[in-house]
mmCIF file of C-alpha atoms and ligand atoms in Angstrom:
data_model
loop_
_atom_site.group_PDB
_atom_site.id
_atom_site.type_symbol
_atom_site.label_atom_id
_atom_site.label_comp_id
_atom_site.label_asym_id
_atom_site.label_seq_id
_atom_site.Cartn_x
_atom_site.Cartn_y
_atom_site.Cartn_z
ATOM 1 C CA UNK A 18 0.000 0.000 0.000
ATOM 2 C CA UNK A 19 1.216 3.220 -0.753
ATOM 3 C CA UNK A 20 1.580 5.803 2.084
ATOM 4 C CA UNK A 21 2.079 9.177 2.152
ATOM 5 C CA UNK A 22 1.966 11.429 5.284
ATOM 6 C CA UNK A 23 0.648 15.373 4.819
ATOM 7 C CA UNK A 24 0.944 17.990 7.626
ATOM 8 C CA UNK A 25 -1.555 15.822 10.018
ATOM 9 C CA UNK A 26 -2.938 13.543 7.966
ATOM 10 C CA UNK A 27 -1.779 10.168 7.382
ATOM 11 C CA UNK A 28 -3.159 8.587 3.884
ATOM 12 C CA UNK A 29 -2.848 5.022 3.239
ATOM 13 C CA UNK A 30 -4.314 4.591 -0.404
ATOM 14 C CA UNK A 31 -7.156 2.112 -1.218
ATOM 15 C CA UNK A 32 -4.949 -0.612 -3.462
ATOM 16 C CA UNK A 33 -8.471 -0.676 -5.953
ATOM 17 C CA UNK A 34 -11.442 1.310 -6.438
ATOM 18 C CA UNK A 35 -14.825 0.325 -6.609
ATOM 19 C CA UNK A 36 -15.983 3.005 -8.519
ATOM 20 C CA UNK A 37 -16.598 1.721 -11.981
ATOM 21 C CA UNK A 38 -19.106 -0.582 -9.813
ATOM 22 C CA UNK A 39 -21.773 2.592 -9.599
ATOM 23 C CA UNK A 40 -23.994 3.740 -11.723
ATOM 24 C CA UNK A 41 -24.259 7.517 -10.805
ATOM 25 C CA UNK A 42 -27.245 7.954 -13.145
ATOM 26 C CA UNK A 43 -29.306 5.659 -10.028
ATOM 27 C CA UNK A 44 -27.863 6.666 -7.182
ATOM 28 C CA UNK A 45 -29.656 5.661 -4.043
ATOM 29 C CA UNK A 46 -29.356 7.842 -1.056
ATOM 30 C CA UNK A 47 -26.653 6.657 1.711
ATOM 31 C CA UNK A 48 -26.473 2.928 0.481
ATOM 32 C CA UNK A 49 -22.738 3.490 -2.038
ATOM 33 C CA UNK A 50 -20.030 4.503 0.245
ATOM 34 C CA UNK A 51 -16.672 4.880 -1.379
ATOM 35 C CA UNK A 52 -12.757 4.426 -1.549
ATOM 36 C CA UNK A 53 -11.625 5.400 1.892
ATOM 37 C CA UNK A 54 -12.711 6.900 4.814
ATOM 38 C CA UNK A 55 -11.149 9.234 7.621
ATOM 39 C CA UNK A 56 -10.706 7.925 11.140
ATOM 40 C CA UNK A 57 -9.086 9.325 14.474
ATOM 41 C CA UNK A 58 -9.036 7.345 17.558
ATOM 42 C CA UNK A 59 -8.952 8.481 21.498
ATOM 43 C CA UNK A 60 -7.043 7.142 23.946
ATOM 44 C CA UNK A 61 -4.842 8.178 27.056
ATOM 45 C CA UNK A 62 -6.924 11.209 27.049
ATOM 46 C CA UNK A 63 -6.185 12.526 23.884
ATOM 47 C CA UNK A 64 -6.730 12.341 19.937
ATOM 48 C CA UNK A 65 -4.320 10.743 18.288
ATOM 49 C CA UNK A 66 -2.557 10.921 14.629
ATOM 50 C CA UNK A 67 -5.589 11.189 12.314
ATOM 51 C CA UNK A 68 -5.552 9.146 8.726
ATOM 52 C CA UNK A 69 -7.238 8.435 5.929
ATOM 53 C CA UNK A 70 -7.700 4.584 5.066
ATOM 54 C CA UNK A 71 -9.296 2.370 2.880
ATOM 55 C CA UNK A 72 -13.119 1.933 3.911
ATOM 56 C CA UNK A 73 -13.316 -1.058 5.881
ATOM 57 C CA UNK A 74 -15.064 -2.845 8.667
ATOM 58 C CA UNK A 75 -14.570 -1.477 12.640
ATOM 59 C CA UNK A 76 -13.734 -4.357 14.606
ATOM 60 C CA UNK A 77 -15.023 -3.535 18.231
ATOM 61 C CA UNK A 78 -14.509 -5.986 21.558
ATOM 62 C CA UNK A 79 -18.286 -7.239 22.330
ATOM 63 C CA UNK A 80 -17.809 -4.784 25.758
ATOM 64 C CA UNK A 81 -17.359 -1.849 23.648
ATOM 65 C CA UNK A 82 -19.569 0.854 25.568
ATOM 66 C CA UNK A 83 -21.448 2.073 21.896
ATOM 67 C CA UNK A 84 -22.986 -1.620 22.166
ATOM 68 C CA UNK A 85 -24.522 -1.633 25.841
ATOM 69 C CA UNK A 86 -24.681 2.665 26.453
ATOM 70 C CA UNK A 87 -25.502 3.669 22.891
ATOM 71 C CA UNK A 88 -22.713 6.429 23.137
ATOM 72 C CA UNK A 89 -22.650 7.660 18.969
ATOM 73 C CA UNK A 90 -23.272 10.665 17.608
ATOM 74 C CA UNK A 91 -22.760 11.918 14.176
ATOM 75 C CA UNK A 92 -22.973 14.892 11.735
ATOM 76 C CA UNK A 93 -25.301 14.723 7.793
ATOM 77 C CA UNK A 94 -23.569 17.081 5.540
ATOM 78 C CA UNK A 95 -23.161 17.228 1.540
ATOM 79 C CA UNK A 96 -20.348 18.142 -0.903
ATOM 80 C CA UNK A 97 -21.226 19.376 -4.150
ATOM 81 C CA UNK A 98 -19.573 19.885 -7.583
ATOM 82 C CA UNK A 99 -20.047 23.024 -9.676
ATOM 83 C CA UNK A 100 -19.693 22.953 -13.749
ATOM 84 C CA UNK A 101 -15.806 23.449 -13.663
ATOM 85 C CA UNK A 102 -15.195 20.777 -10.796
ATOM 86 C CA UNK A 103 -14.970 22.651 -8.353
ATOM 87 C CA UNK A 104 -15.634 21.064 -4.418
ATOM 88 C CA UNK A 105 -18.121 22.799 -1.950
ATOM 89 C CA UNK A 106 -19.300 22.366 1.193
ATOM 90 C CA UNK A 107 -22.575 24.183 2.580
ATOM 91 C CA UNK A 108 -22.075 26.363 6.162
ATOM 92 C CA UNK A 109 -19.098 23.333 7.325
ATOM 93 C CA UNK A 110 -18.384 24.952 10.465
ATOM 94 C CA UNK A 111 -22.055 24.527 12.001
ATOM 95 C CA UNK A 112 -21.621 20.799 11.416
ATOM 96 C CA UNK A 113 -18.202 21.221 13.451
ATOM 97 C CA UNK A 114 -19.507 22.861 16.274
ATOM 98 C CA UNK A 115 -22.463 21.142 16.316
ATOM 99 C CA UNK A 116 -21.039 17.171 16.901
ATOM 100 C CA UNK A 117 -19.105 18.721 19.614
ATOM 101 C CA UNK A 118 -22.587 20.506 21.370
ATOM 102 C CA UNK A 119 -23.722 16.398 20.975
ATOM 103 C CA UNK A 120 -20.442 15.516 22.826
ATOM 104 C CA UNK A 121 -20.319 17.223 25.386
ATOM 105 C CA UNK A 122 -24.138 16.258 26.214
ATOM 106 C CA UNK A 123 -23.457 12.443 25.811
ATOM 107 C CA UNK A 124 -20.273 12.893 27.699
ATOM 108 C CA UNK A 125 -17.668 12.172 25.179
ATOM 109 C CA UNK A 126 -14.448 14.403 24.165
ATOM 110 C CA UNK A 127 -15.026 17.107 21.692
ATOM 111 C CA UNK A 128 -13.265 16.728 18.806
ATOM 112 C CA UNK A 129 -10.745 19.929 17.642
ATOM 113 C CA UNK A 130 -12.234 21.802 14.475
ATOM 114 C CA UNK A 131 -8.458 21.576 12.208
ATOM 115 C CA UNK A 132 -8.794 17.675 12.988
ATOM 116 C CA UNK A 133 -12.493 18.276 11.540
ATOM 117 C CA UNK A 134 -11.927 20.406 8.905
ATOM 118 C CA UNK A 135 -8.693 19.125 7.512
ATOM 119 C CA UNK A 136 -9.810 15.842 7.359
ATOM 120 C CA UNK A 137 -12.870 16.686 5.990
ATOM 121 C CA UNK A 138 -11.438 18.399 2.811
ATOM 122 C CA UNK A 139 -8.521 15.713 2.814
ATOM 123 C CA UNK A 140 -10.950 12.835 2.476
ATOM 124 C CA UNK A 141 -13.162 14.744 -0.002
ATOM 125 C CA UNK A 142 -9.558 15.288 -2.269
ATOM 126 C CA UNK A 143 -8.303 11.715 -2.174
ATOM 127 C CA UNK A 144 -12.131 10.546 -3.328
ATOM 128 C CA UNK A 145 -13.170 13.686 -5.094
ATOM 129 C CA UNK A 146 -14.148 11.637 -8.642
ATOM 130 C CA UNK A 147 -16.621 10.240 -6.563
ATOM 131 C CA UNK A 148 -18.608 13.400 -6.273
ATOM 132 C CA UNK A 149 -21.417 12.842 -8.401
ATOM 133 C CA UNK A 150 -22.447 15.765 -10.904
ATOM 134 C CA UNK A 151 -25.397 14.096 -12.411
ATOM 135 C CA UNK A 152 -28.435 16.085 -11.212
ATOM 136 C CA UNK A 153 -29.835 16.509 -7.721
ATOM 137 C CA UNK A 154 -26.924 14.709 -6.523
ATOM 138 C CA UNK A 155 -24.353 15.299 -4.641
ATOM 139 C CA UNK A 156 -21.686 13.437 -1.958
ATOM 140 C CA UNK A 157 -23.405 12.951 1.319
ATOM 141 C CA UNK A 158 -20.786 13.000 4.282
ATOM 142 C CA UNK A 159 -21.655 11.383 7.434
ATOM 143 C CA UNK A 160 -19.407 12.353 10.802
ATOM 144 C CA UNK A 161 -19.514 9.963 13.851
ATOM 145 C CA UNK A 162 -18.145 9.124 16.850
ATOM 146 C CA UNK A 163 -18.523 6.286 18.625
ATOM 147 C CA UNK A 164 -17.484 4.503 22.226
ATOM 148 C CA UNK A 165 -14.994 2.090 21.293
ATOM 149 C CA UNK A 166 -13.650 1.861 25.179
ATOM 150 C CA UNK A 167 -14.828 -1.674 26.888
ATOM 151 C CA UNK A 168 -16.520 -2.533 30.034
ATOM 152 C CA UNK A 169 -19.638 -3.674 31.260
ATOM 153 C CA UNK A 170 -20.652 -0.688 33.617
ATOM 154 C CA UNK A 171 -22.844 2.006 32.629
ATOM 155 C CA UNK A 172 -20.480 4.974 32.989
ATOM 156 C CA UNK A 173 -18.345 6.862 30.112
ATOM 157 C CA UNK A 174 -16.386 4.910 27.916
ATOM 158 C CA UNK A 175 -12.755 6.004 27.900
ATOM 159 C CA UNK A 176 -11.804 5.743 23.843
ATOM 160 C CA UNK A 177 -13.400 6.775 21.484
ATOM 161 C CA UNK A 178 -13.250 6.596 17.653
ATOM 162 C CA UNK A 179 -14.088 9.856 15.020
ATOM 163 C CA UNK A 180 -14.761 8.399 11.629
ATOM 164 C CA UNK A 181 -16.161 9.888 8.205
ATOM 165 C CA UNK A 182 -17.678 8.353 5.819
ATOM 166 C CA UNK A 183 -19.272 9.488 2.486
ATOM 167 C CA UNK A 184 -21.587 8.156 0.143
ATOM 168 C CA UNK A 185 -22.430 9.765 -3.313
ATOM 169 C CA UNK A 186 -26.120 10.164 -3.281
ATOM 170 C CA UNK A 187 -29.577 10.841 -5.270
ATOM 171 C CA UNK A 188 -32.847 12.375 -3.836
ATOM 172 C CA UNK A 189 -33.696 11.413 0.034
ATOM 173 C CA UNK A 190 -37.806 10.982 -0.887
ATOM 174 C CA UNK A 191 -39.108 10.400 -4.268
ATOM 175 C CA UNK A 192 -42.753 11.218 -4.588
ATOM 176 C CA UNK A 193 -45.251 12.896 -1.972
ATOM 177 C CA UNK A 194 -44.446 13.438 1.396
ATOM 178 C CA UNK A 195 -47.960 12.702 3.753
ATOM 179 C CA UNK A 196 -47.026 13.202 7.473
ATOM 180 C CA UNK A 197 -49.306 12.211 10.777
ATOM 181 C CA UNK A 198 -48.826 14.194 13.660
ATOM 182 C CA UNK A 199 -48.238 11.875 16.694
ATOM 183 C CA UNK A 200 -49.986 12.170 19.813
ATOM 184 C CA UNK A 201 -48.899 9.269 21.644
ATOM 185 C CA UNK A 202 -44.697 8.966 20.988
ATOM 186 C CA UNK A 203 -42.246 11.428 21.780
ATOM 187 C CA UNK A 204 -39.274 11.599 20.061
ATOM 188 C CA UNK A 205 -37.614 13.882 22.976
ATOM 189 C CA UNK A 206 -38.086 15.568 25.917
ATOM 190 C CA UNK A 207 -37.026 18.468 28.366
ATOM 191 C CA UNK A 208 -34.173 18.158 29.290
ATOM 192 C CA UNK A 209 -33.053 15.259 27.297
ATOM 193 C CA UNK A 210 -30.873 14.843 23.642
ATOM 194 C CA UNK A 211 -33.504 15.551 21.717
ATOM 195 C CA UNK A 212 -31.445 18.531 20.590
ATOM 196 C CA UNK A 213 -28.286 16.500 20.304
ATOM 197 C CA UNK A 214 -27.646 14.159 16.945
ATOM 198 C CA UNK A 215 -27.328 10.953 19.164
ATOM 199 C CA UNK A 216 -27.946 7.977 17.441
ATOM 200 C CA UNK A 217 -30.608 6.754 20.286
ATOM 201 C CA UNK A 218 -32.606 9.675 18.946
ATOM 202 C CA UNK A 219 -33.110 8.165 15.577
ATOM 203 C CA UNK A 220 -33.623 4.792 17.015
ATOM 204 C CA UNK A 221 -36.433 5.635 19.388
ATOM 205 C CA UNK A 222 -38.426 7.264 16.169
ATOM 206 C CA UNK A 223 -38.164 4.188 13.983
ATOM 207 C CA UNK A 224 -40.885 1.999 15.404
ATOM 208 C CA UNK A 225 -43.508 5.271 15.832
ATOM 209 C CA UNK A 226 -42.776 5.963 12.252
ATOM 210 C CA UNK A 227 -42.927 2.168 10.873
ATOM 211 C CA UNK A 228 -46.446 2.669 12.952
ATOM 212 C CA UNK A 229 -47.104 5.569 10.766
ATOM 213 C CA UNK A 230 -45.990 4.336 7.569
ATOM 214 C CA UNK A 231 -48.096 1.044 7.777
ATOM 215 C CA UNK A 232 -51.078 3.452 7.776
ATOM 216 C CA UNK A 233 -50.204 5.058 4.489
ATOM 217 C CA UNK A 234 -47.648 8.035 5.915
ATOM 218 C CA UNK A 235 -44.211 8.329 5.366
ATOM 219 C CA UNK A 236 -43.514 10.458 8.299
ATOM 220 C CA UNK A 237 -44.015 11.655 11.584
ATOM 221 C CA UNK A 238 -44.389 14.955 12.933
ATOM 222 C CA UNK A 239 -43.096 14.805 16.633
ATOM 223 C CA UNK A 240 -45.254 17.256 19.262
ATOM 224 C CA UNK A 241 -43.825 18.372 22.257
ATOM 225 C CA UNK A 242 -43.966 15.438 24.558
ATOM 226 C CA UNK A 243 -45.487 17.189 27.621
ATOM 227 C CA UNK A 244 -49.218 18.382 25.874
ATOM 228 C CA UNK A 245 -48.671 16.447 22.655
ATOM 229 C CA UNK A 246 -50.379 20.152 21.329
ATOM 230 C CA UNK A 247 -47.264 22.099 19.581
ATOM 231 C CA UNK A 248 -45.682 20.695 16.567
ATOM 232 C CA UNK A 249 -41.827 20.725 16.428
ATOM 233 C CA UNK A 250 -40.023 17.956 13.918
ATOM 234 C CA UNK A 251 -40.201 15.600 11.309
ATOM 235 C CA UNK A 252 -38.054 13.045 11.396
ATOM 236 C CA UNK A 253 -34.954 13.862 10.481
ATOM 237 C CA UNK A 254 -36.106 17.620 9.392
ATOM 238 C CA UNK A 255 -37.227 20.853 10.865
ATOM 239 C CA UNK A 256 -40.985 21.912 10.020
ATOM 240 C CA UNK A 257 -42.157 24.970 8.471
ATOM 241 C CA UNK A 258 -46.009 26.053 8.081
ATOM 242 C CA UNK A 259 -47.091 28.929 5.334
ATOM 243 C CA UNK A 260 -50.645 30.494 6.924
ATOM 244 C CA UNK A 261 -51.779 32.899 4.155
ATOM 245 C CA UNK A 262 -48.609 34.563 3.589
ATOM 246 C CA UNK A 263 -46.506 33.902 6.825
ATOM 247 C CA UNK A 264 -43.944 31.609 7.410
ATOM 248 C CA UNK A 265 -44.211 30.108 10.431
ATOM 249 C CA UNK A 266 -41.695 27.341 12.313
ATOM 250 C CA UNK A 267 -40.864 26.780 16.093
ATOM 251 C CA UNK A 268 -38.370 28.554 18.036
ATOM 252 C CA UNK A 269 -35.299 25.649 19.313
ATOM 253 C CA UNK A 270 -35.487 23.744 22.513
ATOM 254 C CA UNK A 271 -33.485 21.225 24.326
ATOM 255 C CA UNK A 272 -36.012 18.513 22.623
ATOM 256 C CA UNK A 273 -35.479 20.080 18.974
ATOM 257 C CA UNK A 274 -32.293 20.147 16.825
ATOM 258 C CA UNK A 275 -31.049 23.541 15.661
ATOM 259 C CA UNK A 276 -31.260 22.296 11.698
ATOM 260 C CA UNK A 277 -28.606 24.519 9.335
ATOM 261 C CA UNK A 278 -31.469 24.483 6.899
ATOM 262 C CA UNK A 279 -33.671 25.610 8.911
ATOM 263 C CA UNK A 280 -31.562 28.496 10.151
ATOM 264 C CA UNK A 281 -30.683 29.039 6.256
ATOM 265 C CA UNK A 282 -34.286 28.811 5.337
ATOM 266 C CA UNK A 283 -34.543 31.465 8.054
ATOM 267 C CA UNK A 284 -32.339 33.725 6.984
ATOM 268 C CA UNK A 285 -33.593 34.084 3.515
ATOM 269 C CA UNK A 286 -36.750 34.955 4.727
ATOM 270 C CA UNK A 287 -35.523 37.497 6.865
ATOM 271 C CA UNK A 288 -33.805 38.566 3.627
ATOM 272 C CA UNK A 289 -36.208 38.528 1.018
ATOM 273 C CA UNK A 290 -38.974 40.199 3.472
ATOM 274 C CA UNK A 291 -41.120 37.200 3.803
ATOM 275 C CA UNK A 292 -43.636 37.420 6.660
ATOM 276 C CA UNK A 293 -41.700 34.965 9.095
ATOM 277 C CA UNK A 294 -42.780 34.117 13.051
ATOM 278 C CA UNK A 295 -40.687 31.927 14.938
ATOM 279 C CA UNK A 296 -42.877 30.752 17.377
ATOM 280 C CA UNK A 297 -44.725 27.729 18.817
ATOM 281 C CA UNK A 298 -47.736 26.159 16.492
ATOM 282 C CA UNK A 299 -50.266 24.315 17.636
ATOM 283 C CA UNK A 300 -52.077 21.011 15.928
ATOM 284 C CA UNK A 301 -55.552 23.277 16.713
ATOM 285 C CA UNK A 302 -54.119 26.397 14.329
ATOM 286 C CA UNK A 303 -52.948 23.986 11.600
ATOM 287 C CA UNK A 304 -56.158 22.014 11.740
ATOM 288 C CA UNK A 305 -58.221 25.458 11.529
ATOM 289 C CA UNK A 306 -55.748 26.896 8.638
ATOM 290 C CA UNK A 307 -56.411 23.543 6.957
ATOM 291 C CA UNK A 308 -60.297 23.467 7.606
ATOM 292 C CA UNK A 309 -60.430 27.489 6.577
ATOM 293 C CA UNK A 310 -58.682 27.534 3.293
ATOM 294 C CA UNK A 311 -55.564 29.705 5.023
ATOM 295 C CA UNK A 312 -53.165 26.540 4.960
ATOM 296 C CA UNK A 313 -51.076 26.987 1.646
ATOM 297 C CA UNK A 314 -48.058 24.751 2.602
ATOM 298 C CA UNK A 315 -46.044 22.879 4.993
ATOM 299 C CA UNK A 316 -42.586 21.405 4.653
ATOM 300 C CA UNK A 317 -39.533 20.016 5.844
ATOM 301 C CA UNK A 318 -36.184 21.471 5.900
ATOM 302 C CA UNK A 319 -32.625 19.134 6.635
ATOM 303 C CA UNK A 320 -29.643 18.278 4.930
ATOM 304 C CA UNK A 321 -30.495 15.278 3.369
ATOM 305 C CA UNK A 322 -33.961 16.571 1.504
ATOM 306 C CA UNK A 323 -32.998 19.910 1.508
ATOM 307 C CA UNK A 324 -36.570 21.096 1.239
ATOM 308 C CA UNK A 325 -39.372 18.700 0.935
ATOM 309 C CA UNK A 326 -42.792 19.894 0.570
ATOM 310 C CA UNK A 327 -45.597 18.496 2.640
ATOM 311 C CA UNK A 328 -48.817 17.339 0.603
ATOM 312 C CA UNK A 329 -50.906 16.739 3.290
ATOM 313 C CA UNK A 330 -51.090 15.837 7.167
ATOM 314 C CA UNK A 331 -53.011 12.715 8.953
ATOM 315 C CA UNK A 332 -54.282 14.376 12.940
ATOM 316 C CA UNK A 333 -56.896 11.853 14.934
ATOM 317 C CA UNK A 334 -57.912 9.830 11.710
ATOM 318 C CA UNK A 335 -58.571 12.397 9.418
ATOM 319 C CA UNK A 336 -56.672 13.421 6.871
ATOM 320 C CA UNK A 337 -55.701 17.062 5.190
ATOM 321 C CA UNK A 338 -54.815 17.681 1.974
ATOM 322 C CA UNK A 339 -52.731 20.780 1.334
ATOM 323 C CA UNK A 340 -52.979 22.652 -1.603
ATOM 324 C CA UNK A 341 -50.778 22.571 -5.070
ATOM 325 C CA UNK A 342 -49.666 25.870 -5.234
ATOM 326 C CA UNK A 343 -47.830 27.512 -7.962
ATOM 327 C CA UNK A 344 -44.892 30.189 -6.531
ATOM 328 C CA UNK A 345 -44.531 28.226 -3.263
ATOM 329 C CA UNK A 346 -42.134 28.904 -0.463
ATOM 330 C CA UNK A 347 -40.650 25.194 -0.603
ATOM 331 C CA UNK A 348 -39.354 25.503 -3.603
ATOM 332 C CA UNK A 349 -38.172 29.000 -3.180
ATOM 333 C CA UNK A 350 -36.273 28.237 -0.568
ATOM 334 C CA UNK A 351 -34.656 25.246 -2.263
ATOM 335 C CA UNK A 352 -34.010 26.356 -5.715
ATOM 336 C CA UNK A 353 -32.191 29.417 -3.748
ATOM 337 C CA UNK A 354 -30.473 27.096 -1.032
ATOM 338 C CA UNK A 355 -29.251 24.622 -3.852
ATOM 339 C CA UNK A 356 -28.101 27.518 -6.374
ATOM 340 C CA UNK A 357 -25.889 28.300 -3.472
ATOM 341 C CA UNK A 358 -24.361 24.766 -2.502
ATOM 342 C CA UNK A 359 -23.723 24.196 -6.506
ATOM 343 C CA UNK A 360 -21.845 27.297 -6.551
ATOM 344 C CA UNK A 361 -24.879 28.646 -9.305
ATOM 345 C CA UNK A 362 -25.892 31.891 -7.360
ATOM 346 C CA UNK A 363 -24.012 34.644 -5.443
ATOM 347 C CA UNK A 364 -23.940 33.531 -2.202
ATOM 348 C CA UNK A 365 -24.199 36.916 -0.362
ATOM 349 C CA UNK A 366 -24.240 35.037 3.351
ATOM 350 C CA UNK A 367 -21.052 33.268 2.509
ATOM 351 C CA UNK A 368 -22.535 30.239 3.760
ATOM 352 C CA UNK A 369 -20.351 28.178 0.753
ATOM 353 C CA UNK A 370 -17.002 26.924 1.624
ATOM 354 C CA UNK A 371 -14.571 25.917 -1.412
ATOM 355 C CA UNK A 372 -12.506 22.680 -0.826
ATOM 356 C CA UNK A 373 -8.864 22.926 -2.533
HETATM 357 C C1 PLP B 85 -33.882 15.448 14.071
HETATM 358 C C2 PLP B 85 -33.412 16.348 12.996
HETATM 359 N N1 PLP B 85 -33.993 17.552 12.850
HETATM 360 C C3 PLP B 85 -33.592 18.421 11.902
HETATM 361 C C4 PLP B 85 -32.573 18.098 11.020
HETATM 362 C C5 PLP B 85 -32.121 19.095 9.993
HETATM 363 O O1 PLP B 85 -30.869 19.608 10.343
HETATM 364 P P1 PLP B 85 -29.867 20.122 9.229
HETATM 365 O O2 PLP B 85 -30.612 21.144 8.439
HETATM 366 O O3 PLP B 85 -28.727 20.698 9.987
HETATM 367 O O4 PLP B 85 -29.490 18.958 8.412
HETATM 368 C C6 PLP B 85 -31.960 16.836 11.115
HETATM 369 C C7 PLP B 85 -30.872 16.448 10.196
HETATM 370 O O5 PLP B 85 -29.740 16.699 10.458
HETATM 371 C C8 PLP B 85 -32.379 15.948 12.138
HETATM 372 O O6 PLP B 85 -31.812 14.748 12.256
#
C-alpha cells in the first residue's frame, strides 16, 4: 500500500477502487459509500494521529460501551460539484460545532475543528471523482463518533473513535411526502438529547414511524412530549407552516435540533422580506388553517432533503390535503439554497465553503 503522510494527515491509499461498480445515473441515497474513509481514535486522554484509510469494517470488543450505552453521535452534511469541478461544502463549520454541542451532552471528548476540517477536505480530495455531478446529486458526508472503550458498567467509555464516511447520493424521498402528527410517541423531551444528533434519537423514532408508515404516511411529525399540542419535527427535518402569507416554524429547545437548513431557510426569509414568526404552532391552528382555506403549505427542511414539501397531514384519523400551489415557499427556498451549494448563485451570506 502506498503511504504518504501530509501535515496531520496520514493517507494510506485504497490498493483498488470500486468506482466503476456505480452507476451515478441511479444513485440511491446513503447505500454506495466509497474508496476510503477518515478515522481518528482516542485514547490516554487525547486524539491521536488522524488518517485516511481504505473503507473497511470497525472491529469492536463485544464490551465496547457504543454496544450496551448507545454512546454515537454523528454529523449529515453534503459536498457538491459546480460545472468546472470545483468542491463545496454548505455552512461546514455549524456541522463542526455542532457534533461537539452532541459531545459534550453524551459525555464524550469534543473533537478539535483543524482535525475536523482538515480531514474533511482531505478525504473529499483523495475521493473527489466520486462526487457525483449528475443532477440533484451530490456526496453525502456522514461524521460519527462512537465509544470504542470496553466494560460492562454504565459509565463513560474512555476511547473513542471519530470516523467519516461518504456516500455519493440521489434524492432522500421520491414522490409525496404525507405526514401524521403523533400524539402518543415522543421523540424527545425536556431536558433530554432531543437537541443532540445521538444515534438513540433516531432509534427511538423508527418503530412510531414504521407505525405511521403502515397506515399510508411516510412520516411523523413529533409534538412536544409534555401536551402532545405544539408541533416541532419531522423526522430527520425541521418543520415549516405557510398560513396565508406567513412563514411560520418553532423557536429551538433542548427537545429540537437547531437544523442549518432551517436556520438558512430562516435567513432568507428574513432577507427577502417574507412574513416569518418563529414561534410555537399548535395542531388546533394547523387544523383550523387547513379546515379554513388559510393553509397553503407545509414542509420540511434538513440536509439530506434539503426542502421537501408536505402534501398533506393525517391528525386523529382524518386526513388534510394541502394545496398545489404555484410560486410556493418550498421551492423558493430550495431552488435558492441549492443555487448556493452548486456554486450557481451569489452567495451573499457566505454560507459556501470551497474545498482545494
Ligand atoms: C432530528 C433532525 N432535525 C432536523 C434536522 C435538519 O438539520 P440540518 O438542516 O442541519 O441537516 C436533522 C438532520 O440533520 C435531524 O436529524
Amino acid at each position: 500500500m502506498n503511504v504518504e503522510t501530509s501535515t496531520k494527515i496520514a493517507i494510506q491509499k485504497a490498493k483498488s477502487s470500486k468506482i466503476s461498480e456505480v452507476d451515478f445515473n441511479n444513485l440511491p441515497f446513503g447505500k454506495i459509500t466509497t474508496d476510503h474513509m477518515f478515522v481518528c481514535d482516542y485514547n490516554n486522554g487525547s486524539w491521536q494521529q488522524p488518517q485516511i484509510v481504505p473503507y473497511q469494517n470497525i472491529s469492536l470488543d463485544p464490551s465496547a460501551k457504543i454496544f450496551h450505552y448507545g454512546q454515537s453521535i454523528f454529523e449529515g452534511m453534503k459536498a457538491y460539484k459546480d460545472e468546472d469541478n470545483k468542491i463545496w461544502l454548505f455552512r461546514p463549520l455549524e456541522n463542526q460545532k455542532r457534533i461537539n454541542i452532541s459531545a459534550k451532552r453524551l459525555a464524550m471528548p469534543e473533537f478539535p475543528e483543524d482535525y475536523f476540517m482538515e480531514g474533511l477536505k482531505a478525504l473529499l480530495k483523495v475521493d473527489s471523482d466520486w462526487i457525483p455531478k449528475t443532477p440533484g446529486s451530490s456526496m453525502y458526508i456522514r461524521p460519527f463518533v462512537l465509544a470504542t472503550g470496553n466494560g460492562f458498567h454504565a459509565s463513560p467509555a474512555e476511547e473513542y473513535k471519530f470516523v467519516i464516511a461518504c456516500a455519493p447520493s440521489g434524492a432522500y424521498f421520491g414522490g409525496e411526502l404525507k405526514v401524521l402528527i403523533e400524539q402518543n410517541y415522543s421523540r424527545s423531551a425536556n431536558g433530554g438529547v432531543g437537541f443532540a444528533k445521538a444515534g438513540g434519537n433516531y432509534a427511538g423514532q423508527f418503530y412510531p414511524t414504521q407505525l405511521a408508515i403502515d397506515k399510508g404516511y411516510q412520516q411523523v411529525i413529533w409534538t412536544d412530549d409534555n401536551t402532545h399540542e405544539y408541533i416541532e419535527e419531522a423526522g430527520a427535518m425541521n418543520v415549516f407552516v405557510r398560513i396565508g402569507d406567513t412563514l411560520l416554524t418553532c423557536p429551538t429547545s433542548d427537545r429540537i435540533l437547531d437544523g442549518i437548513t432551517r436556520k438558512s431557510v430562516i435567513d432568507i426569509a428574513n432577507d427577502e422580506g417574507i412574513p416569518l414568526e418563529v414561534r410555537k404552532i399548535s395542531v388546533k391552528e394547523l387544523v383550523e388553517a387547513a379546515n379554513n382555506g388559510t393553509l397553503k403549505e407545509m414542509f420540511g427542511a434538513g440536509t439530506a432533503a434539503v426542502v421537501s414539501p408536505i402534501s398533506g397531514f393525517g391528525f386523529q384519523d382524518k386526513d388534510y390535503e394541502l394545496p398545489t400551489i404555484e410560486n410556493s415557499y418550498a421551492a423558493h427556498f430550495k431552488k435558492r439554497i441549492t443555487d448556493i451549494q452548486y456554486n450557481r448563485a451569489e452567495d451573499k451570506f457566505g454560507w459556501r465553503y470551497e474545498v482545494k
